[in-house]
mmCIF file of C-alpha atoms in Angstrom:
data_model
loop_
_atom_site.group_PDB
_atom_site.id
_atom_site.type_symbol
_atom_site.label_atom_id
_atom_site.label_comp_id
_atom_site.label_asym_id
_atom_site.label_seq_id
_atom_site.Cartn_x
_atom_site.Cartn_y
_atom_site.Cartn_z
ATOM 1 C CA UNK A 497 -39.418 -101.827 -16.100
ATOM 2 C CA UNK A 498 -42.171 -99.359 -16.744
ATOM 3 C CA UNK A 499 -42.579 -98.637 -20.822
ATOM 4 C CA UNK A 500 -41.566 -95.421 -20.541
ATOM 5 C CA UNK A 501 -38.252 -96.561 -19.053
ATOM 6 C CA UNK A 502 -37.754 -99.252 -21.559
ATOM 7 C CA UNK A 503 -38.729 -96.910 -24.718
ATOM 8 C CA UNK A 504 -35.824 -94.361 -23.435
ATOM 9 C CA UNK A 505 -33.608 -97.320 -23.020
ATOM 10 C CA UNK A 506 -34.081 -98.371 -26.451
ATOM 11 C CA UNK A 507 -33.227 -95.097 -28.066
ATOM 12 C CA UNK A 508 -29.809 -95.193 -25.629
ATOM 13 C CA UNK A 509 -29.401 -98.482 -27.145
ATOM 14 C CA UNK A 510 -30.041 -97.700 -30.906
ATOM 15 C CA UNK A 511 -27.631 -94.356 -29.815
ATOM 16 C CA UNK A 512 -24.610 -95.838 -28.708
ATOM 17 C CA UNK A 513 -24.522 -98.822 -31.740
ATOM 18 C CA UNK A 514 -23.258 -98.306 -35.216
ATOM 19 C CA UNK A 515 -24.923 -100.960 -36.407
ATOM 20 C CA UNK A 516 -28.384 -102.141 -36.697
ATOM 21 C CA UNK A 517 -30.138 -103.442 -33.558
ATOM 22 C CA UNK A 518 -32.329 -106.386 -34.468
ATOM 23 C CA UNK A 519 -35.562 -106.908 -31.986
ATOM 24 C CA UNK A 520 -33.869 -110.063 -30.388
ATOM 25 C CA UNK A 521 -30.984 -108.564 -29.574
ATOM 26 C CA UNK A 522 -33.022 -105.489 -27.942
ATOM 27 C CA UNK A 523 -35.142 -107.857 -26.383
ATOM 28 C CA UNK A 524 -32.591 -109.717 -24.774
ATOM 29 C CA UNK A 525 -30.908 -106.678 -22.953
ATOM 30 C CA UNK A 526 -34.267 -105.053 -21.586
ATOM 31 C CA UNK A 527 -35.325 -108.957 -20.782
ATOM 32 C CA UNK A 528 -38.635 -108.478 -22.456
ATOM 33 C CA UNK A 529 -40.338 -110.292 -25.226
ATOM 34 C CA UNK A 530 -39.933 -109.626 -29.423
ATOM 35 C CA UNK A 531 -43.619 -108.946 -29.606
ATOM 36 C CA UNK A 532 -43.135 -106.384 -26.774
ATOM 37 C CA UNK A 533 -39.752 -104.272 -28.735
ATOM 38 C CA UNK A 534 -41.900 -104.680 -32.152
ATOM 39 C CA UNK A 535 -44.547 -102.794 -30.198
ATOM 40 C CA UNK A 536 -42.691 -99.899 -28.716
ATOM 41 C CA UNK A 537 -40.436 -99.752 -31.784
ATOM 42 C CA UNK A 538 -44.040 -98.320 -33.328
ATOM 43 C CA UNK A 539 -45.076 -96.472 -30.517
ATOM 44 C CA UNK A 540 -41.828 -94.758 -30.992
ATOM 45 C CA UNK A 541 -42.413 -94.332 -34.963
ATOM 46 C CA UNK A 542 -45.594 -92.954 -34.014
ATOM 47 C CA UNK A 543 -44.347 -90.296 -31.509
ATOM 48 C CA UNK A 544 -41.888 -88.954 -34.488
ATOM 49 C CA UNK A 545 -38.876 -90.327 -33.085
ATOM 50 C CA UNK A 546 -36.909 -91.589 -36.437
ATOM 51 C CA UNK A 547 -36.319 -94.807 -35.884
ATOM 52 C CA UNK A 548 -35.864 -96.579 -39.127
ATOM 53 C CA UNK A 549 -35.336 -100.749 -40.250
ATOM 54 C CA UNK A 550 -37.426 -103.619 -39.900
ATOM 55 C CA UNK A 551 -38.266 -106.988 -38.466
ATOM 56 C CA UNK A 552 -35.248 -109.249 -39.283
ATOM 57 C CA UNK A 553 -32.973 -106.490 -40.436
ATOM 58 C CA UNK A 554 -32.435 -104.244 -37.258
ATOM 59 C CA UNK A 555 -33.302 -100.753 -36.343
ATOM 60 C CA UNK A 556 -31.185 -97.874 -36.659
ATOM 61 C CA UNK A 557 -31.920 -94.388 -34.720
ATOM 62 C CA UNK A 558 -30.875 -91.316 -37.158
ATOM 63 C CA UNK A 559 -27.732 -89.810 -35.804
ATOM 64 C CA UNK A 560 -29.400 -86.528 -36.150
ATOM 65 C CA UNK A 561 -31.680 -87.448 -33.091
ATOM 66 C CA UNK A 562 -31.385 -85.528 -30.112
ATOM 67 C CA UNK A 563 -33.061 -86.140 -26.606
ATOM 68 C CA UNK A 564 -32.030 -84.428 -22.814
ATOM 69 C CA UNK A 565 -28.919 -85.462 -22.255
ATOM 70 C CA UNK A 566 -29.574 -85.345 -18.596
ATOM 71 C CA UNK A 567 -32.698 -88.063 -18.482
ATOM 72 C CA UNK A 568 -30.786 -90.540 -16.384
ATOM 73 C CA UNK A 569 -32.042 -94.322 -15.594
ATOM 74 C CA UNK A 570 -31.730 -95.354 -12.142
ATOM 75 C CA UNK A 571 -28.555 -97.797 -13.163
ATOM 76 C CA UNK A 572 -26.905 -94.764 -15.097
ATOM 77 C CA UNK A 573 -27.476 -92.435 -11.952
ATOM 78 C CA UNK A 574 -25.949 -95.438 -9.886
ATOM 79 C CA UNK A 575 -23.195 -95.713 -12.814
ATOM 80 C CA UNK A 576 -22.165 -91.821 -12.413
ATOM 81 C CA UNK A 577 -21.902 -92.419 -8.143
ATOM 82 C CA UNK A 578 -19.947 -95.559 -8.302
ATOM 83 C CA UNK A 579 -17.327 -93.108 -10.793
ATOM 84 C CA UNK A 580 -17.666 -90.212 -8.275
ATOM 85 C CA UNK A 581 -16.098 -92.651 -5.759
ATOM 86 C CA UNK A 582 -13.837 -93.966 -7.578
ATOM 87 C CA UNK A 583 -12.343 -90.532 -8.250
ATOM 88 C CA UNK A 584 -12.531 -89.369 -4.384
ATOM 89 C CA UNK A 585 -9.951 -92.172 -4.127
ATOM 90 C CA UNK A 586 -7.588 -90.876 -6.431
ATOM 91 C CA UNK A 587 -5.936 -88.005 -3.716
ATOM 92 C CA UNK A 588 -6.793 -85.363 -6.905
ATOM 93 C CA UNK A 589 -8.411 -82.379 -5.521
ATOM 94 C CA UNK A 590 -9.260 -80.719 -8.774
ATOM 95 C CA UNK A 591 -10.880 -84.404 -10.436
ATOM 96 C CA UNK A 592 -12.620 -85.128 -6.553
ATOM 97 C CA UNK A 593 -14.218 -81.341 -6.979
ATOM 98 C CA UNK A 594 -14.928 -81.609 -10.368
ATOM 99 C CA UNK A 595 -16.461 -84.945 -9.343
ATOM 100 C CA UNK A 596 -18.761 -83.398 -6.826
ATOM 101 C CA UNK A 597 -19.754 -80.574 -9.528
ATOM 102 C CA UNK A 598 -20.857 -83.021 -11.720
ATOM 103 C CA UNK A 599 -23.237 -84.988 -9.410
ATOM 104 C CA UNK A 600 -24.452 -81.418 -8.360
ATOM 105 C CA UNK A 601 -25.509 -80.765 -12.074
ATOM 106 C CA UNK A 602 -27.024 -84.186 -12.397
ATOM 107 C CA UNK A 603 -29.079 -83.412 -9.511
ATOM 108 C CA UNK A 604 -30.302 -80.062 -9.983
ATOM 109 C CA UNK A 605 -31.956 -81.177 -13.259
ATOM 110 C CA UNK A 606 -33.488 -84.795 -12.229
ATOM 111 C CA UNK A 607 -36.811 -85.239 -11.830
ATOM 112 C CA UNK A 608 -38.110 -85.442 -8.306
ATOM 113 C CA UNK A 609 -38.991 -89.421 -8.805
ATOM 114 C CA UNK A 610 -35.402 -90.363 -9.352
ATOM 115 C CA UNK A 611 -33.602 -87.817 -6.671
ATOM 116 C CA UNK A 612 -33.926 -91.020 -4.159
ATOM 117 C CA UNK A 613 -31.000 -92.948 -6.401
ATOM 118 C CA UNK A 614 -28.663 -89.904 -5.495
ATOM 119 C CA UNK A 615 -29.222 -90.110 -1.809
ATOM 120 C CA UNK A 616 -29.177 -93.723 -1.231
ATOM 121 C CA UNK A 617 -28.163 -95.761 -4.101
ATOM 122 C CA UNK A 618 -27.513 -99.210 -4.311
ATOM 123 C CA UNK A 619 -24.206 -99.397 -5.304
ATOM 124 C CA UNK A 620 -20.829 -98.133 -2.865
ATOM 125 C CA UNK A 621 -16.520 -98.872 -2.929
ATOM 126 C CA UNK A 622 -15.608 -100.176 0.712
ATOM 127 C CA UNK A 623 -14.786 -97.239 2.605
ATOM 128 C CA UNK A 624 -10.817 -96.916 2.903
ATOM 129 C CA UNK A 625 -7.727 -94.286 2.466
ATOM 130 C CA UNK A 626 -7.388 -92.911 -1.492
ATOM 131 C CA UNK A 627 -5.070 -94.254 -3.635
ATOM 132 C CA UNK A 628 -2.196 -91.521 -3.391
ATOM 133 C CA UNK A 629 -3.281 -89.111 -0.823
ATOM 134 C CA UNK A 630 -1.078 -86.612 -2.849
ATOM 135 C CA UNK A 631 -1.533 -82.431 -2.867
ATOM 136 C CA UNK A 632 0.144 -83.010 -6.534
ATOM 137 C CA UNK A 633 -2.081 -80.540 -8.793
ATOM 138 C CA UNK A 634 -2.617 -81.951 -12.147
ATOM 139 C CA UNK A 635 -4.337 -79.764 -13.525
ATOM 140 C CA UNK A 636 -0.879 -78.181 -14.781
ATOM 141 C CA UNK A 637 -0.658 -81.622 -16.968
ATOM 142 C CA UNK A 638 -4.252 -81.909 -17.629
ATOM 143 C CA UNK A 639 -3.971 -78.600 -19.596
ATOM 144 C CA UNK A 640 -0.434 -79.393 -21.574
ATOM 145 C CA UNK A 641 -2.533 -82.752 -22.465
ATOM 146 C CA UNK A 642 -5.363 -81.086 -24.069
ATOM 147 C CA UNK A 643 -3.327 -78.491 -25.801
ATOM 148 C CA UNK A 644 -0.631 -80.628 -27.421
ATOM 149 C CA UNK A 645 2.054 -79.102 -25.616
ATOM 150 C CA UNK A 646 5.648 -80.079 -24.549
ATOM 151 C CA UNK A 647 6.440 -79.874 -20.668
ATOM 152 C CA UNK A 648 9.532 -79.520 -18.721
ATOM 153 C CA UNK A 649 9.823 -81.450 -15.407
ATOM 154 C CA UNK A 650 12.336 -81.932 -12.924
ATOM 155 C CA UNK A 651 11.690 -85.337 -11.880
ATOM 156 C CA UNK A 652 13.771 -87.323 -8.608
ATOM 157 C CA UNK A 653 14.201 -91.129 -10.202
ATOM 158 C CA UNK A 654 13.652 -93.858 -7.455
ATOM 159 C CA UNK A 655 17.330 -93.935 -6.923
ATOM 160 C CA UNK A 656 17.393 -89.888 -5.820
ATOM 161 C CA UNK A 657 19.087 -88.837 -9.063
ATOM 162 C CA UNK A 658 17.190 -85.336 -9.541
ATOM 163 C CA UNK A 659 16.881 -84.744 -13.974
ATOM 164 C CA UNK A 660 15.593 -82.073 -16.098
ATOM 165 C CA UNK A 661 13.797 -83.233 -18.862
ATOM 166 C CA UNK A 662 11.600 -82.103 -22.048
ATOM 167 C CA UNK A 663 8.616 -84.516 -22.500
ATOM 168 C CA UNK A 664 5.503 -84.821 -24.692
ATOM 169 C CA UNK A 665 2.586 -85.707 -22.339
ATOM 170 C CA UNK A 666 0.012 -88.719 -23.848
ATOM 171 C CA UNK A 667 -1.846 -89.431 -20.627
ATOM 172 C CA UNK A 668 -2.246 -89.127 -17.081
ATOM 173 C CA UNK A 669 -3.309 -92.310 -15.528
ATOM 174 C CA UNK A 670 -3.884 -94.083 -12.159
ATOM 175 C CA UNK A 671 -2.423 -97.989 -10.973
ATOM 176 C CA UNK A 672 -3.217 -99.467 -8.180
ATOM 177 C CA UNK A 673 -1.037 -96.583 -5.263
ATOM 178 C CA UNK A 674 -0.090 -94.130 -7.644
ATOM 179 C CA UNK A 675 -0.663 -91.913 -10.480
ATOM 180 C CA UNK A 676 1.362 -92.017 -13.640
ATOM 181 C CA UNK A 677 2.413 -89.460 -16.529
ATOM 182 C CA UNK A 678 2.576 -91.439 -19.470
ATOM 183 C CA UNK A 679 4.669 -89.500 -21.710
ATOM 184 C CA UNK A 680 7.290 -89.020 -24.670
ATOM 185 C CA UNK A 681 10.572 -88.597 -23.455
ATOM 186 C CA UNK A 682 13.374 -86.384 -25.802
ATOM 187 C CA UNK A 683 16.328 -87.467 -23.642
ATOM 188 C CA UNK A 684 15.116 -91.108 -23.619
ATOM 189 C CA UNK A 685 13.669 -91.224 -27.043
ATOM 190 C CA UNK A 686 11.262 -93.149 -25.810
ATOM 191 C CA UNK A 687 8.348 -93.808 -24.132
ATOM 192 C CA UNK A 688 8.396 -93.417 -19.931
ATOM 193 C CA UNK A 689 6.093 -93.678 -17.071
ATOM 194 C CA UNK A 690 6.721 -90.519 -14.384
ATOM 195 C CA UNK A 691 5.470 -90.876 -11.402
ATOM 196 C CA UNK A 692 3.610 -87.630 -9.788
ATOM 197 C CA UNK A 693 4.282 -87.799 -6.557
ATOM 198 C CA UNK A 694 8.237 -87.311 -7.951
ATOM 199 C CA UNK A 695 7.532 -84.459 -9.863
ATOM 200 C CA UNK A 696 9.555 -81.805 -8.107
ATOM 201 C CA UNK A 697 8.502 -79.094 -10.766
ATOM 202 C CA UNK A 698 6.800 -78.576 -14.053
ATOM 203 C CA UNK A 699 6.560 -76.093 -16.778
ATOM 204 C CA UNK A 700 3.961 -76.165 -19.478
ATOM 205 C CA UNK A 701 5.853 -74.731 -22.593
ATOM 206 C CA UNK A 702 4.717 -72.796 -25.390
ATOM 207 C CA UNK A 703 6.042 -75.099 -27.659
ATOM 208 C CA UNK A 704 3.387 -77.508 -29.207
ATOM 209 C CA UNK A 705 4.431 -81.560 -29.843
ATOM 210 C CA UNK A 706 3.598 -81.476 -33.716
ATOM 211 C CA UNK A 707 1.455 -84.406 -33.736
ATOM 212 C CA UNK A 708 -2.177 -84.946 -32.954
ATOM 213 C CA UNK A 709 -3.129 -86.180 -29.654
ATOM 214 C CA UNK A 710 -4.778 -89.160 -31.574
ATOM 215 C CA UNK A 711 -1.411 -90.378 -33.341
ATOM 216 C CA UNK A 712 0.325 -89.873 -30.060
ATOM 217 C CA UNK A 713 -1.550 -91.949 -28.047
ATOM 218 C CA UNK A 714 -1.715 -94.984 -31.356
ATOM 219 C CA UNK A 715 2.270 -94.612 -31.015
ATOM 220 C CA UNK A 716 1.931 -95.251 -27.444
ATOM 221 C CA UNK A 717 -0.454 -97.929 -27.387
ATOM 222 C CA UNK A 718 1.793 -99.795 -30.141
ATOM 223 C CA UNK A 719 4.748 -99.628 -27.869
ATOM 224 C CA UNK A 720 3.019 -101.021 -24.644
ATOM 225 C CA UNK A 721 2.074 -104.166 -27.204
ATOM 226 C CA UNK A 722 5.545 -104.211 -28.197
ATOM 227 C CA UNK A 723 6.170 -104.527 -24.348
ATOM 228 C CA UNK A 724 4.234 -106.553 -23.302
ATOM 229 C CA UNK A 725 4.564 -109.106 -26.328
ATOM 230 C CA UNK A 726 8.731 -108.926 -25.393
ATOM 231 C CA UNK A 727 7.816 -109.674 -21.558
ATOM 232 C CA UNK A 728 5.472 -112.649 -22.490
ATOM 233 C CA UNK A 729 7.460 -115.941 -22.045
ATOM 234 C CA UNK A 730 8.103 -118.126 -24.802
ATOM 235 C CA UNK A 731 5.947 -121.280 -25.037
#
């Protein structure tokens, strides 16, 4: 890894840790010696970035900080693809164009050096058919998701029973064929797993859910536990 490589991946290190960073542990991701992180820990001092700790103790970078967002490794770059193909899979136009947008963005501001880890990277998902294949447009749910607000759907069960129901949308996920609405239900008063692809309508309502997307999702997460803790067999 060339030093200027490894100083930028030290700062993303120091970034994304709320803790300090001793040299061994730095050392051990970029597979380098202590001597060698001591030595571009100063460098770094020296060039004004404010890095601030000590041997023994751990660095910490001051939150404060602020570098290009968009000065990508190659195994970030590679990290970003391997995502964009994922999503593809998904059937989602909006997400799969979105997608594409993004990589566009990435590559319009890369450096000339690193444009060859968008056009042949090292990393691909086997070829295959997407995971739904389904026209369903989520960006409907997407929206009532980020605004806090209440939908209506009309939903066909598995056993063709058509309902009308009032839920409060938590998230909009994806196992292994299908994709999922993971939401509060008022007739149910509880939590229930819709999926799209038997959504025969949807309404996004003015009405807001009156809690924060935050304690919505804890709720949720404390009920799959429940769940699964219930389904677990006794020892």
């Amino acid at each position: 890894m060339r030093k200027a490589e490894r100083l930028f991946q030290i700062i993303q290190i120091l970034r994304r840790s709320s803790r300090p960073v001793t040299a061994a542990q730095l050392a051990n991701e970029l597979e380098v010696a202590k001597r060698t992180i001591y030595r571009d820990i100063a460098h770094l001092i020296g060039q004004r970035v404010p890095v601030d700790g000590e041997a023994g103790f751990g660095y910490v970078l001051d939150p404060q900080y602020d570098m290009p967002p968009l000065m990508l490794t190659p195994d970030e770059i590679e990290a970003v693809l391997l995502g964009v193909q994922m999503v593809e899979k998904l059937g989602d136009a909006a997400i799969t164009n979105a997608a594409k947008d993004v990589t566009a963005k990435i590559t319009s501001t890369l450096p000339g050096d690193l444009l060859p880890f968008i056009a042949e990277p090292a990393v691909s998902l086997r070829p295959g058919d997407s995971i739904g294949g389904s026209m369903f447009d989520t960006r409907p749910l997407r929206r009532a998701i980020r605004e806090g607000r209440k939908i209506k759907l009309e939903y066909c069960a598995v056993n063709g029973e058509v309902t009308n129901r009032i839920v409060w949308p938590v998230l909009l996920g994806y196992a292994d064929t299908r994709s999922l609405l993971i939401a509060w239900c008022e007739s149910k008063q509880a939590f229930r797993h819709f999926r799209t692809e038997r959504i025969l309508d949807l309404e996004v309502l003015e009405e807001t859910i009156g809690l924060s997307k935050r304690t919505l999702r804890q709720q949720w997460r404390q009920f799959r536990e429940t769940e699964l803790s219930e389904s677990r067999p006794t020892p």
